[in-house]
Amino acid sequence: MTSDYRWYWVAGLAAFLALVYFLQPILSPFLIGMLLAYLGDPIVDRLENKGLSRTLGVVVVFAVATSVLVIALIILIPMLGHQISTLRDNIPAMIDWFHNSALPWVEGRVGISVSDFRLDSVKEGLKEHLGQTTSIVAMVVAKATQSTMALLTLAANLVMIPVVGFYLLRDWDLIVARCRDMIPRHHEPLVVRLMHDCDEVLGAFIRGQLLVMTCLGVIYWLGLWMVGLELALLIGLLAGLASIVPYLGFFVGIAAALIAAIFQFGDIFHLVAVVAVFSVGQMIEGMVLTPLLVGDRIGLHPVAVIFAILAGGQLFGFVGILLALPLAAVAMVLVRYFYQRYRESAAYGHIPVAADVAEDVETNEVEQK
């Protein structure tokens, strides 16, 4: 009987993967809506505890989130468009400097011939492609309006995301309760415990690391803006996104900021100021942001994050990227569970004491009922 149940689980997993593969063109708004509901559920629960109804709490959360998003887009999109235009104008000069100064310096110090590095074609290609990005809004609209169907699909997805997110957030507790009722009674304690561990791992990343990324991006942006760097917002955004892997955002951001400072100012003072901005950002992250937002919860390992995102994107495209982190959290919890069971088994050489034997007997009796 147990073997039959295992085959059911295998068949269910195969059916799930098949559905994801065939339905991936329409899954994106639903997955993003689920993510919004997952992020907003703790806030709505707190509003309920304050006396608001569930529906009113969801309306308040969506109204605040929508207002913040609209204001941010109105402020940031023109600034990003201007900074991309500045980057477009500066990249040819950067390539010339690299080709005429940096490579000969490397050749003279290291003794390796670099005469084969010809960057003229790279410069021309960048000029051609970056020349088309003078306006972010114009670029997005141009891509979306290449066909009527593409425009309709984009509009439908933009409308579906808040609608799906609203209804899922309103009924989130009910959905979780009904899913729990569907678990076989003899497996419920174990499954609930594992799902709670998955929520801890995923919450430590999504509600923790993503907030850290946002805060770091803002800190780097404001710090570089105070230094006077023209590409402050663009570099801060890049460093914040790269901070999905700890320390990667620091190295990517400081390298880009130093290169930009060399071409904009060309003096040692601004280079020191850039290093100071990123050093202060790292100290704030280590002493304030990570302890406050992530705490001592064990989240996803950086290597697991990188592998999950790349593997999900390779297998299922953008839908795979959205599913990567939840599935990675589940996989990590299961690996830890089976590792612990292995450490407590006779195969590992564990010698159980009386209390362990009594606990194992009780657990087996519960699972067999």
mmCIF file of C-alpha atoms in Angstrom, residues 140-343:
data_model
loop_
_atom_site.group_PDB
_atom_site.id
_atom_site.type_symbol
_atom_site.label_atom_id
_atom_site.label_comp_id
_atom_site.label_asym_id
_atom_site.label_seq_id
_atom_site.Cartn_x
_atom_site.Cartn_y
_atom_site.Cartn_z
ATOM 1 C CA VAL A 140 8.993 48.975 -24.009
ATOM 2 C CA VAL A 141 6.075 50.389 -25.982
ATOM 3 C CA ALA A 142 7.846 49.706 -29.288
ATOM 4 C CA LYS A 143 8.462 46.087 -28.341
ATOM 5 C CA ALA A 144 4.930 45.595 -27.088
ATOM 6 C CA THR A 145 3.269 47.163 -30.109
ATOM 7 C CA GLN A 146 5.086 45.122 -32.747
ATOM 8 C CA SER A 147 1.905 43.080 -32.960
ATOM 9 C CA THR A 148 -1.630 43.508 -31.705
ATOM 10 C CA MET A 149 -1.522 40.128 -29.957
ATOM 11 C CA ALA A 150 1.665 41.043 -28.062
ATOM 12 C CA LEU A 151 0.081 44.298 -26.908
ATOM 13 C CA LEU A 152 -3.088 42.533 -25.771
ATOM 14 C CA THR A 153 -1.073 39.873 -23.943
ATOM 15 C CA LEU A 154 0.967 42.506 -22.114
ATOM 16 C CA ALA A 155 -2.162 44.449 -21.145
ATOM 17 C CA ALA A 156 -3.924 41.272 -19.946
ATOM 18 C CA ASN A 157 -0.929 40.237 -17.832
ATOM 19 C CA LEU A 158 -0.665 43.676 -16.244
ATOM 20 C CA VAL A 159 -4.359 43.557 -15.331
ATOM 21 C CA MET A 160 -4.276 39.928 -14.175
ATOM 22 C CA ILE A 161 -1.411 40.345 -11.702
ATOM 23 C CA PRO A 162 -3.200 42.656 -9.217
ATOM 24 C CA VAL A 163 -6.511 40.841 -9.682
ATOM 25 C CA VAL A 164 -4.999 37.419 -8.954
ATOM 26 C CA GLY A 165 -2.939 38.861 -6.110
ATOM 27 C CA PHE A 166 -5.999 40.508 -4.530
ATOM 28 C CA TYR A 167 -8.165 37.376 -4.462
ATOM 29 C CA LEU A 168 -5.330 35.100 -3.355
ATOM 30 C CA LEU A 169 -4.390 37.476 -0.548
ATOM 31 C CA ARG A 170 -8.006 37.808 0.568
ATOM 32 C CA ASP A 171 -8.493 34.022 0.714
ATOM 33 C CA TRP A 172 -4.906 33.071 1.657
ATOM 34 C CA ASP A 173 -5.685 31.671 5.116
ATOM 35 C CA LEU A 174 -8.693 29.762 3.765
ATOM 36 C CA ILE A 175 -6.606 28.255 0.935
ATOM 37 C CA VAL A 176 -3.878 27.190 3.379
ATOM 38 C CA ALA A 177 -6.446 25.631 5.717
ATOM 39 C CA ARG A 178 -8.115 23.669 2.918
ATOM 40 C CA CYS A 179 -4.765 22.432 1.617
ATOM 41 C CA ARG A 180 -3.942 21.251 5.125
ATOM 42 C CA ASP A 181 -7.254 19.404 5.333
ATOM 43 C CA MET A 182 -6.321 17.489 2.171
ATOM 44 C CA ILE A 183 -3.163 16.026 3.755
ATOM 45 C CA PRO A 184 -3.592 12.390 4.874
ATOM 46 C CA ARG A 185 -4.148 12.417 8.627
ATOM 47 C CA HIS A 186 -1.243 10.066 9.427
ATOM 48 C CA HIS A 187 1.159 12.308 7.492
ATOM 49 C CA GLU A 188 -0.206 15.674 8.618
ATOM 50 C CA PRO A 189 2.197 16.391 11.534
ATOM 51 C CA LEU A 190 5.278 15.644 9.432
ATOM 52 C CA VAL A 191 4.050 17.539 6.336
ATOM 53 C CA VAL A 192 2.987 20.571 8.396
ATOM 54 C CA ARG A 193 6.378 20.665 10.108
ATOM 55 C CA LEU A 194 8.216 20.440 6.788
ATOM 56 C CA MET A 195 6.016 23.121 5.222
ATOM 57 C CA HIS A 196 6.671 25.350 8.227
ATOM 58 C CA ASP A 197 10.411 24.842 7.702
ATOM 59 C CA CYS A 198 9.977 25.686 3.997
ATOM 60 C CA ASP A 199 8.171 28.885 4.959
ATOM 61 C CA GLU A 200 11.018 29.781 7.322
ATOM 62 C CA VAL A 201 13.641 29.235 4.627
ATOM 63 C CA LEU A 202 11.687 31.025 1.901
ATOM 64 C CA GLY A 203 10.617 33.816 4.241
ATOM 65 C CA ALA A 204 14.204 34.369 5.348
ATOM 66 C CA PHE A 205 15.088 34.925 1.713
ATOM 67 C CA ILE A 206 12.077 36.718 0.214
ATOM 68 C CA ARG A 207 11.021 38.807 3.199
ATOM 69 C CA GLY A 208 14.607 39.175 4.385
ATOM 70 C CA GLN A 209 17.176 39.151 1.607
ATOM 71 C CA LEU A 210 14.971 41.002 -0.885
ATOM 72 C CA LEU A 211 14.414 43.782 1.653
ATOM 73 C CA VAL A 212 18.163 43.878 2.238
ATOM 74 C CA MET A 213 18.664 44.174 -1.542
ATOM 75 C CA THR A 214 16.234 47.093 -1.736
ATOM 76 C CA CYS A 215 17.816 48.913 1.190
ATOM 77 C CA LEU A 216 21.342 48.401 -0.169
ATOM 78 C CA GLY A 217 20.307 49.672 -3.594
ATOM 79 C CA VAL A 218 18.894 52.840 -2.032
ATOM 80 C CA ILE A 219 21.979 53.310 0.191
ATOM 81 C CA TYR A 220 24.385 52.927 -2.740
ATOM 82 C CA TRP A 221 22.277 55.223 -4.932
ATOM 83 C CA LEU A 222 22.080 58.012 -2.349
ATOM 84 C CA GLY A 223 25.753 57.658 -1.412
ATOM 85 C CA LEU A 224 26.955 57.824 -5.021
ATOM 86 C CA TRP A 225 24.560 60.706 -5.668
ATOM 87 C CA MET A 226 26.149 62.621 -2.781
ATOM 88 C CA VAL A 227 29.573 61.899 -4.308
ATOM 89 C CA GLY A 228 28.276 63.457 -7.540
ATOM 90 C CA LEU A 229 28.368 60.402 -9.792
ATOM 91 C CA GLU A 230 26.145 60.814 -12.857
ATOM 92 C CA LEU A 231 25.321 57.082 -13.011
ATOM 93 C CA ALA A 232 24.445 56.831 -9.317
ATOM 94 C CA LEU A 233 20.928 55.419 -9.773
ATOM 95 C CA LEU A 234 21.956 52.933 -12.456
ATOM 96 C CA ILE A 235 24.892 51.600 -10.428
ATOM 97 C CA GLY A 236 22.854 51.516 -7.210
ATOM 98 C CA LEU A 237 20.128 49.521 -8.973
ATOM 99 C CA LEU A 238 22.704 47.124 -10.405
ATOM 100 C CA ALA A 239 24.424 46.641 -7.037
ATOM 101 C CA GLY A 240 21.103 46.108 -5.276
ATOM 102 C CA LEU A 241 19.980 43.444 -7.764
ATOM 103 C CA ALA A 242 23.363 41.692 -7.600
ATOM 104 C CA SER A 243 23.042 41.580 -3.799
ATOM 105 C CA ILE A 244 20.663 38.640 -4.238
ATOM 106 C CA VAL A 245 23.950 36.767 -3.718
ATOM 107 C CA PRO A 246 25.731 38.125 -0.599
ATOM 108 C CA TYR A 247 28.840 40.238 -1.358
ATOM 109 C CA LEU A 248 28.299 39.999 -5.127
ATOM 110 C CA GLY A 249 26.483 43.343 -5.156
ATOM 111 C CA PHE A 250 29.377 44.968 -3.290
ATOM 112 C CA PHE A 251 32.007 43.805 -5.776
ATOM 113 C CA VAL A 252 29.892 44.479 -8.885
ATOM 114 C CA GLY A 253 28.792 47.889 -7.642
ATOM 115 C CA ILE A 254 32.179 49.144 -6.459
ATOM 116 C CA ALA A 255 33.853 48.030 -9.701
ATOM 117 C CA ALA A 256 31.257 49.824 -11.839
ATOM 118 C CA ALA A 257 31.333 52.930 -9.632
ATOM 119 C CA LEU A 258 35.134 53.158 -9.685
ATOM 120 C CA ILE A 259 35.198 52.912 -13.492
ATOM 121 C CA ALA A 260 32.493 55.580 -13.776
ATOM 122 C CA ALA A 261 34.333 57.841 -11.282
ATOM 123 C CA ILE A 262 37.593 57.524 -13.230
ATOM 124 C CA PHE A 263 35.948 58.738 -16.427
ATOM 125 C CA GLN A 264 33.812 61.426 -14.811
ATOM 126 C CA PHE A 265 36.310 62.929 -12.334
ATOM 127 C CA GLY A 266 39.742 61.357 -12.834
ATOM 128 C CA ASP A 267 41.026 62.190 -9.327
ATOM 129 C CA ILE A 268 41.838 60.170 -6.239
ATOM 130 C CA PHE A 269 39.388 62.004 -3.955
ATOM 131 C CA HIS A 270 36.278 60.709 -5.717
ATOM 132 C CA LEU A 271 37.712 57.182 -5.910
ATOM 133 C CA VAL A 272 38.187 57.215 -2.132
ATOM 134 C CA ALA A 273 34.653 58.579 -1.728
ATOM 135 C CA VAL A 274 33.237 55.713 -3.829
ATOM 136 C CA VAL A 275 35.119 53.147 -1.714
ATOM 137 C CA ALA A 276 33.786 54.855 1.432
ATOM 138 C CA VAL A 277 30.181 54.665 0.170
ATOM 139 C CA PHE A 278 30.364 50.921 -0.428
ATOM 140 C CA SER A 279 32.272 50.295 2.796
ATOM 141 C CA VAL A 280 29.581 52.112 4.798
ATOM 142 C CA GLY A 281 26.918 50.140 2.910
ATOM 143 C CA GLN A 282 28.576 46.854 3.841
ATOM 144 C CA MET A 283 28.830 47.880 7.498
ATOM 145 C CA ILE A 284 25.156 48.863 7.585
ATOM 146 C CA GLU A 285 24.230 45.545 5.985
ATOM 147 C CA GLY A 286 26.296 43.487 8.436
ATOM 148 C CA MET A 287 25.421 45.362 11.623
ATOM 149 C CA VAL A 288 21.844 46.534 10.964
ATOM 150 C CA LEU A 289 20.043 45.186 7.892
ATOM 151 C CA THR A 290 20.884 41.470 8.038
ATOM 152 C CA PRO A 291 20.370 41.073 11.841
ATOM 153 C CA LEU A 292 17.133 43.099 11.698
ATOM 154 C CA LEU A 293 15.530 41.734 8.504
ATOM 155 C CA VAL A 294 16.967 38.213 8.241
ATOM 156 C CA GLY A 295 18.094 37.408 11.782
ATOM 157 C CA ASP A 296 19.529 33.997 12.568
ATOM 158 C CA ARG A 297 17.162 32.119 10.263
ATOM 159 C CA ILE A 298 18.914 29.786 7.855
ATOM 160 C CA GLY A 299 17.966 30.942 4.382
ATOM 161 C CA LEU A 300 18.997 29.692 0.972
ATOM 162 C CA HIS A 301 22.698 29.205 0.386
ATOM 163 C CA PRO A 302 24.104 31.644 -2.221
ATOM 164 C CA VAL A 303 25.239 28.762 -4.444
ATOM 165 C CA ALA A 304 21.733 27.241 -4.230
ATOM 166 C CA VAL A 305 20.221 30.595 -5.250
ATOM 167 C CA ILE A 306 22.484 30.912 -8.299
ATOM 168 C CA PHE A 307 21.920 27.317 -9.412
ATOM 169 C CA ALA A 308 18.154 27.448 -8.863
ATOM 170 C CA ILE A 309 17.700 30.660 -10.876
ATOM 171 C CA LEU A 310 19.909 29.478 -13.759
ATOM 172 C CA ALA A 311 18.359 25.994 -13.843
ATOM 173 C CA GLY A 312 14.795 27.331 -13.646
ATOM 174 C CA GLY A 313 15.433 29.814 -16.434
ATOM 175 C CA GLN A 314 17.051 27.166 -18.615
ATOM 176 C CA LEU A 315 14.216 24.653 -18.154
ATOM 177 C CA PHE A 316 11.095 26.824 -18.084
ATOM 178 C CA GLY A 317 12.149 30.379 -18.988
ATOM 179 C CA PHE A 318 10.727 33.253 -16.926
ATOM 180 C CA VAL A 319 8.214 30.933 -15.233
ATOM 181 C CA GLY A 320 11.113 28.739 -14.148
ATOM 182 C CA ILE A 321 12.842 31.746 -12.587
ATOM 183 C CA LEU A 322 9.688 32.522 -10.588
ATOM 184 C CA LEU A 323 9.411 28.899 -9.425
ATOM 185 C CA ALA A 324 13.125 28.457 -8.751
ATOM 186 C CA LEU A 325 13.367 29.854 -5.243
ATOM 187 C CA PRO A 326 10.242 28.167 -3.763
ATOM 188 C CA LEU A 327 11.310 24.814 -5.191
ATOM 189 C CA ALA A 328 14.864 25.375 -3.954
ATOM 190 C CA ALA A 329 13.500 26.074 -0.460
ATOM 191 C CA VAL A 330 11.465 22.848 -0.516
ATOM 192 C CA ALA A 331 14.459 20.875 -1.796
ATOM 193 C CA MET A 332 16.724 22.307 0.930
ATOM 194 C CA VAL A 333 14.254 21.442 3.687
ATOM 195 C CA LEU A 334 13.845 17.882 2.363
ATOM 196 C CA VAL A 335 17.613 17.434 2.117
ATOM 197 C CA ARG A 336 18.011 18.567 5.723
ATOM 198 C CA TYR A 337 15.214 16.241 6.855
ATOM 199 C CA PHE A 338 16.599 13.152 5.129
ATOM 200 C CA TYR A 339 20.114 14.033 6.278
ATOM 201 C CA GLN A 340 18.895 14.182 9.878
ATOM 202 C CA ARG A 341 17.073 10.859 9.486
ATOM 203 C CA TYR A 342 20.223 9.327 8.032
ATOM 204 C CA ARG A 343 22.317 10.624 10.949
#
